[in-house]
mmCIF file of C-alpha atoms and ligand atoms in Angstrom:
data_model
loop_
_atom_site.group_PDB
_atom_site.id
_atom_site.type_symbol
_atom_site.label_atom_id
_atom_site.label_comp_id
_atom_site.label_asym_id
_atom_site.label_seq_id
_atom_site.Cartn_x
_atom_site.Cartn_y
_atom_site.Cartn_z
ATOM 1 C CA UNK A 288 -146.907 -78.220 -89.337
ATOM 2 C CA UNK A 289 -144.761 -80.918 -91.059
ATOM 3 C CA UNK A 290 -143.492 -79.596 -94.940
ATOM 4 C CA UNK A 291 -141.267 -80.849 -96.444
ATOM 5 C CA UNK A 292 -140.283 -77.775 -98.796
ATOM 6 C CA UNK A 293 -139.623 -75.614 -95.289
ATOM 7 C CA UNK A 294 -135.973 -74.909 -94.453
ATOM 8 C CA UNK A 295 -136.899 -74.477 -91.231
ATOM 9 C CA UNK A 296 -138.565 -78.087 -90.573
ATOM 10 C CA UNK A 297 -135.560 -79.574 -92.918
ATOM 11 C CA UNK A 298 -132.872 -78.233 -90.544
ATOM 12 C CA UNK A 299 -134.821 -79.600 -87.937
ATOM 13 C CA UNK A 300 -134.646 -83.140 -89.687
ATOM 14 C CA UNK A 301 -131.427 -82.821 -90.103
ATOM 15 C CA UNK A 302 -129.882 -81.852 -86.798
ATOM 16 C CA UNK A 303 -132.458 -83.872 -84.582
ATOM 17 C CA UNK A 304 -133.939 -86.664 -87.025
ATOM 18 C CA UNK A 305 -131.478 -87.775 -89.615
ATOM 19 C CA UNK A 306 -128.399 -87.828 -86.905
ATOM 20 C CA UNK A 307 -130.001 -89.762 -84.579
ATOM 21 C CA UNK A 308 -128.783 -93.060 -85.700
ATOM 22 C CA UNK A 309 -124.984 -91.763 -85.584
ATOM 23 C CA UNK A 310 -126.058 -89.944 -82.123
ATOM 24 C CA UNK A 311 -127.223 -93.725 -81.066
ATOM 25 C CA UNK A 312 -123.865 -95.238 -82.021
ATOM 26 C CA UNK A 313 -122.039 -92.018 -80.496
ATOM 27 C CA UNK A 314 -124.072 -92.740 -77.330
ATOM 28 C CA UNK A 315 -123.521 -95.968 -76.598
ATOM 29 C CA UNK A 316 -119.486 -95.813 -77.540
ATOM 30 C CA UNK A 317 -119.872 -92.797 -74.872
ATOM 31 C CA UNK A 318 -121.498 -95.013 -72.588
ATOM 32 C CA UNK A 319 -118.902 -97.315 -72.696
ATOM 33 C CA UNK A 320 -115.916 -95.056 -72.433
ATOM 34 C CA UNK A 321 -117.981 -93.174 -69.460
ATOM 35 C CA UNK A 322 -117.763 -89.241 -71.062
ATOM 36 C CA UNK A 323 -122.155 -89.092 -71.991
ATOM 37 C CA UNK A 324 -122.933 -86.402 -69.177
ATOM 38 C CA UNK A 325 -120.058 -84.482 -69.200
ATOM 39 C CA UNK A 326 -121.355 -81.606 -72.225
ATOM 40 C CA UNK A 327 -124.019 -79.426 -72.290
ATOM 41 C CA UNK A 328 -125.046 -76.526 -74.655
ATOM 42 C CA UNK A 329 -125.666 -72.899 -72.750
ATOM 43 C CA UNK A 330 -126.313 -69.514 -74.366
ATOM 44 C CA UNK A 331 -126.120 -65.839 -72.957
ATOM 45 C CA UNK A 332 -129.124 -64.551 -74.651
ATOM 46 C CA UNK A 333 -129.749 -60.668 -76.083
ATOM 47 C CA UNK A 334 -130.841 -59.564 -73.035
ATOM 48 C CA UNK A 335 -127.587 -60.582 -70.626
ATOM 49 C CA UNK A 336 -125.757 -59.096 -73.716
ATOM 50 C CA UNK A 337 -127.201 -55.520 -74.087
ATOM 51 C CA UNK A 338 -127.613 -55.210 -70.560
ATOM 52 C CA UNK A 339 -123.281 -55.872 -70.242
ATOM 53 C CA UNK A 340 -123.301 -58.945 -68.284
ATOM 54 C CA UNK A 341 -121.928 -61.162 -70.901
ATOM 55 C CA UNK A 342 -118.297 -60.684 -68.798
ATOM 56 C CA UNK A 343 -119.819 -61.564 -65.830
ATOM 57 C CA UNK A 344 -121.623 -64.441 -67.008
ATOM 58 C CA UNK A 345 -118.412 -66.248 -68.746
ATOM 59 C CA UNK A 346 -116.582 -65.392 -65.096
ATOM 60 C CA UNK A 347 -119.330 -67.297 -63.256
ATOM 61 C CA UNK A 348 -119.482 -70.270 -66.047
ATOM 62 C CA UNK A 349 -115.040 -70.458 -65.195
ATOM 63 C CA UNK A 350 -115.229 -70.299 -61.704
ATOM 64 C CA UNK A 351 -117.899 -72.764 -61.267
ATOM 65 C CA UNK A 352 -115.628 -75.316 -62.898
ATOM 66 C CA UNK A 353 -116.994 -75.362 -66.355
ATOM 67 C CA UNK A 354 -114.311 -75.707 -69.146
ATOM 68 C CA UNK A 355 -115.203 -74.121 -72.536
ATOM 69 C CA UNK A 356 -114.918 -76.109 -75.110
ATOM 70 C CA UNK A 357 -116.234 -73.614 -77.683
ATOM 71 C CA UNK A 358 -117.816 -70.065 -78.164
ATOM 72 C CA UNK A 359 -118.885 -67.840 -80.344
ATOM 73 C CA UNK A 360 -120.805 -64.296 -80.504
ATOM 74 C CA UNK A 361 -123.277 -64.657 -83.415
ATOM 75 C CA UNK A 362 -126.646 -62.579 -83.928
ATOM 76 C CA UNK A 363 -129.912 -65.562 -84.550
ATOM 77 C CA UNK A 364 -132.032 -65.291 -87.614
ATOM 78 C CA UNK A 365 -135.167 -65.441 -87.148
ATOM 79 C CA UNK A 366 -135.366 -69.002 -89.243
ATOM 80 C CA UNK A 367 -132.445 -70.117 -87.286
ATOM 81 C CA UNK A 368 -134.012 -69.107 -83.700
ATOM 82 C CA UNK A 369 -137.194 -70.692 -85.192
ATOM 83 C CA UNK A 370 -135.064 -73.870 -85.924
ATOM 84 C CA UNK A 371 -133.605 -73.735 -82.460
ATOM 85 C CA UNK A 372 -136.470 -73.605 -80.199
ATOM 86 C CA UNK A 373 -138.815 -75.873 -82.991
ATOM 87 C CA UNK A 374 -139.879 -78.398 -79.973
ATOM 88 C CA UNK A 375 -141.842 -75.139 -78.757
ATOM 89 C CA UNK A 376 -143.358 -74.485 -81.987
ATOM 90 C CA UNK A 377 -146.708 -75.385 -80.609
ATOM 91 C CA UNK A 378 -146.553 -73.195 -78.002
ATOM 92 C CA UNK A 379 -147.879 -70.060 -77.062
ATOM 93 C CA UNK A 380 -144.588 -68.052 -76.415
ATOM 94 C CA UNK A 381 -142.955 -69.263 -79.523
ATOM 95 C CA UNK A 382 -143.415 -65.969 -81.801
ATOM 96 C CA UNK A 383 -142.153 -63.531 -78.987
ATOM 97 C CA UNK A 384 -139.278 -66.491 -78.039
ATOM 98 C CA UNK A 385 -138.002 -66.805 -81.661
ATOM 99 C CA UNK A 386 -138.470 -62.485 -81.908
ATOM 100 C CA UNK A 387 -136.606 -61.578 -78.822
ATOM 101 C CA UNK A 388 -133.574 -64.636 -79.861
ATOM 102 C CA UNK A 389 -132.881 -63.516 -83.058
ATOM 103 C CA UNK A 390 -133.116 -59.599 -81.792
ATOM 104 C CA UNK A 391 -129.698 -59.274 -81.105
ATOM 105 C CA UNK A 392 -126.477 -60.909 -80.581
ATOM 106 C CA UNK A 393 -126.043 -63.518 -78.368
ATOM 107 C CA UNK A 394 -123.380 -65.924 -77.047
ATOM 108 C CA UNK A 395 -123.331 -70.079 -77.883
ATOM 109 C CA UNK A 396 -121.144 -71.801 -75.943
ATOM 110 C CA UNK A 397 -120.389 -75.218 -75.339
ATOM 111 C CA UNK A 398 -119.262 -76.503 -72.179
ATOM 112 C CA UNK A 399 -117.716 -79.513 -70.012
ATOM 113 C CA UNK A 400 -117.977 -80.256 -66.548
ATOM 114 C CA UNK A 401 -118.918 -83.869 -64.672
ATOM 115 C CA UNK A 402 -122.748 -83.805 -64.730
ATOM 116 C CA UNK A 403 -122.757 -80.819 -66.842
ATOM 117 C CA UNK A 404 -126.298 -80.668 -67.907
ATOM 118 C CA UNK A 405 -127.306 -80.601 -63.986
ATOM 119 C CA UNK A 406 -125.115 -78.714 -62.918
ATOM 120 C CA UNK A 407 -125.298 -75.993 -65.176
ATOM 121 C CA UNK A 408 -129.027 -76.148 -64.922
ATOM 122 C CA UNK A 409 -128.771 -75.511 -60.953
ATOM 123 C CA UNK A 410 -126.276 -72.615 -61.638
ATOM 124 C CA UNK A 411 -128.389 -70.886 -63.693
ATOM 125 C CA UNK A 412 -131.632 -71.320 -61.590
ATOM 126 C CA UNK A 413 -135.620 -71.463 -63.082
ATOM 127 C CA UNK A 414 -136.506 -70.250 -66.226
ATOM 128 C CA UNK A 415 -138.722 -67.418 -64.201
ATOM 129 C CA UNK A 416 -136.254 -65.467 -62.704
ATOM 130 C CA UNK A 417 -138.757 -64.499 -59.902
ATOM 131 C CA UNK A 418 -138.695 -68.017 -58.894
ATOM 132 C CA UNK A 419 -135.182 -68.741 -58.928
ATOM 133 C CA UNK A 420 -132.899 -69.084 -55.776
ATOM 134 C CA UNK A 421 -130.643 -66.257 -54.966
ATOM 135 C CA UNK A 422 -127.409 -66.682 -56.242
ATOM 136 C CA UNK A 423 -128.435 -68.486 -59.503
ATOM 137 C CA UNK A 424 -127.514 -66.392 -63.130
ATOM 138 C CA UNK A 425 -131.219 -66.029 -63.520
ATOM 139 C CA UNK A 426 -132.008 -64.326 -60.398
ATOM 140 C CA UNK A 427 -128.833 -61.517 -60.845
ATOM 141 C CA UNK A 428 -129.032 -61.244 -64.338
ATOM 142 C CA UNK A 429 -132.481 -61.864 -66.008
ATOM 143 C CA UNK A 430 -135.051 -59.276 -66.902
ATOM 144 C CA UNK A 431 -138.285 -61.736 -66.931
ATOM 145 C CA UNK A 432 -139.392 -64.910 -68.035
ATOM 146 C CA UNK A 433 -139.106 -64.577 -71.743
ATOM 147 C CA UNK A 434 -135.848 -62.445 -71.487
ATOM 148 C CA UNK A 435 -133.748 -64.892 -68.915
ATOM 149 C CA UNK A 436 -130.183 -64.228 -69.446
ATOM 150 C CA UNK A 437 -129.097 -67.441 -70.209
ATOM 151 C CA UNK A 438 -130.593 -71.173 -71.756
ATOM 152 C CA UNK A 439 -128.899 -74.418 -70.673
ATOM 153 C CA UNK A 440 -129.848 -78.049 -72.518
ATOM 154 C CA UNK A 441 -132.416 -79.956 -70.171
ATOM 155 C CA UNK A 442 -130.509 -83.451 -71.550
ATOM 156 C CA UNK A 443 -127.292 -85.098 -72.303
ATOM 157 C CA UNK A 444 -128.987 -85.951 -76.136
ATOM 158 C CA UNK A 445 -130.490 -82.436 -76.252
ATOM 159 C CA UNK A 446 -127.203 -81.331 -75.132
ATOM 160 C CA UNK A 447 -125.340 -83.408 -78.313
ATOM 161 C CA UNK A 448 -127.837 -81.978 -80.703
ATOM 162 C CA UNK A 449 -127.703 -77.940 -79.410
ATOM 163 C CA UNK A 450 -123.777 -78.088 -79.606
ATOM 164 C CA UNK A 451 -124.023 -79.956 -83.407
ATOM 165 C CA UNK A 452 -126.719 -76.925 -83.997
ATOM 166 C CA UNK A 453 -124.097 -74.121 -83.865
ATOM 167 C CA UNK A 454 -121.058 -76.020 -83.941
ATOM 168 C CA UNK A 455 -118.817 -78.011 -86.712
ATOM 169 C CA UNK A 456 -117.440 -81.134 -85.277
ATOM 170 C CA UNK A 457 -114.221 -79.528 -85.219
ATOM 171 C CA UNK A 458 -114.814 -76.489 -83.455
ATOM 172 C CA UNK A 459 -115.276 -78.053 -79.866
ATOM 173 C CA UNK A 460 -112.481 -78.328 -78.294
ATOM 174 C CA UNK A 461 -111.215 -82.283 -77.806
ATOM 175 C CA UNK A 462 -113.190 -83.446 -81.143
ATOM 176 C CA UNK A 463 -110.010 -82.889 -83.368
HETATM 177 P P1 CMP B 788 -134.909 -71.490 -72.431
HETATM 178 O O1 CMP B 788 -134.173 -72.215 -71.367
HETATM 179 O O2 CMP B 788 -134.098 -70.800 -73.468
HETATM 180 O O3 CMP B 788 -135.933 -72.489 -73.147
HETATM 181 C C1 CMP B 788 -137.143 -72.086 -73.715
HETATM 182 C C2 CMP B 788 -137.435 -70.644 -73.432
HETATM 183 O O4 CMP B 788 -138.778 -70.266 -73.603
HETATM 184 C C3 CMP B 788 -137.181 -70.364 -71.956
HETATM 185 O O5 CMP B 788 -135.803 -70.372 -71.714
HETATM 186 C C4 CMP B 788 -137.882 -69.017 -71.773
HETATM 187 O O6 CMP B 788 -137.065 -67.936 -72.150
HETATM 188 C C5 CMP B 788 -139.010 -69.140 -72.770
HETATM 189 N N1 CMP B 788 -140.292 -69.345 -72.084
HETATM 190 C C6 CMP B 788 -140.676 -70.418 -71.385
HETATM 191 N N2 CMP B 788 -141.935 -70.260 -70.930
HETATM 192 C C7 CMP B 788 -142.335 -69.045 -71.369
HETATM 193 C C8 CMP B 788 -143.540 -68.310 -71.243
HETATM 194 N N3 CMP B 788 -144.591 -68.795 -70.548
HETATM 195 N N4 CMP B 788 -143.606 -67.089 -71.822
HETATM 196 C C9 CMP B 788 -142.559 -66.599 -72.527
HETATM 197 N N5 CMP B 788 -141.380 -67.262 -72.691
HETATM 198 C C10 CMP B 788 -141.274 -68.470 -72.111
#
């Protein structure tokens, strides 16, 4: 629920509320200049990390045509995992989601390609792995549906507002 005395819901404000008017502006300049769908946000999640496939992974994000415009290897907290993933707040998988995110370290990453959000999202396959194609980062890497390697951004503005979660402005790579 809504409070305004909980960090967790004031983050929240802050990345995906308070920014949107600059996001707007950022949009439509984007628009213009034709470089909106070109970002999207991915992470190699605890799992893909303990189980050694973070190597792999990166090799399959370069060699897919992705350019990386910033990483880092951080370990979640829990209030930060719960800021993260708030849109699922309501739902039933959100305790064990947050849990299993901030439960070890993981990999942010922000990357370019043309159509990025897409294409990444095709790479990596469906959220089940048992349902994704063979081939797809899911399918070779994942353990199960709440432990699934990897996360991609289902949006060009989702996208905008994952990267600002983890990144400064002038840590990805062609803001400076
Ligand atoms: P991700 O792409 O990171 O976005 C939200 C995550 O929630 C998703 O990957 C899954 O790991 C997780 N998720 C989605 N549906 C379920 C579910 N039914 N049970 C457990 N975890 C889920």
């Amino acid at each position: 629920m809504w409070n305004k005395s909980c960090e967790i819901c004031c983050r929240y404000w802050t990345i995906h509320e308070k920014d949107n008017e600059k996001l707007n502006f950022d949009k439509d300049k984007k628009i213009k200049d034709n470089i909106l769908n070109n970002k999207t946000f991915a992470i190699i999640k605890p799992d893909a990390i303990k189980n050694k496939f973070t190597g792999l992974i990166y090799d399959r994000i370069l060699k897919n045509g992705f350019s990386v415009l910033s990483a880092k290897l951080l370990k979640m907290t829990k209030k930060q995992a719960m800021g993260f993933y708030f849109i699922h707040r309501d739902k039933p998988f959100y305790e064990e989601l947050t849990t299993f995110m901030s439960s070890g370290p993981c990999m942010v990453l922000a990357l370019e390609k043309e159509n990025a959000v897409e294409n990444w999202r095709k790479i990596i396959g469906s959220t089940n792995p048992e349902e994704a194609k063979n081939g797809t980062i899911r399918k070779d890497f994942a353990n199960n549906l709440s432990e699934n390697a990897v996360h991609g951004s289902d949006s060009d503005e989702n996208a905008e507002k994952e990267i600002a979660f983890f990144f400064s402005n002038s840590e990805v790579i062609g803001n400076q």
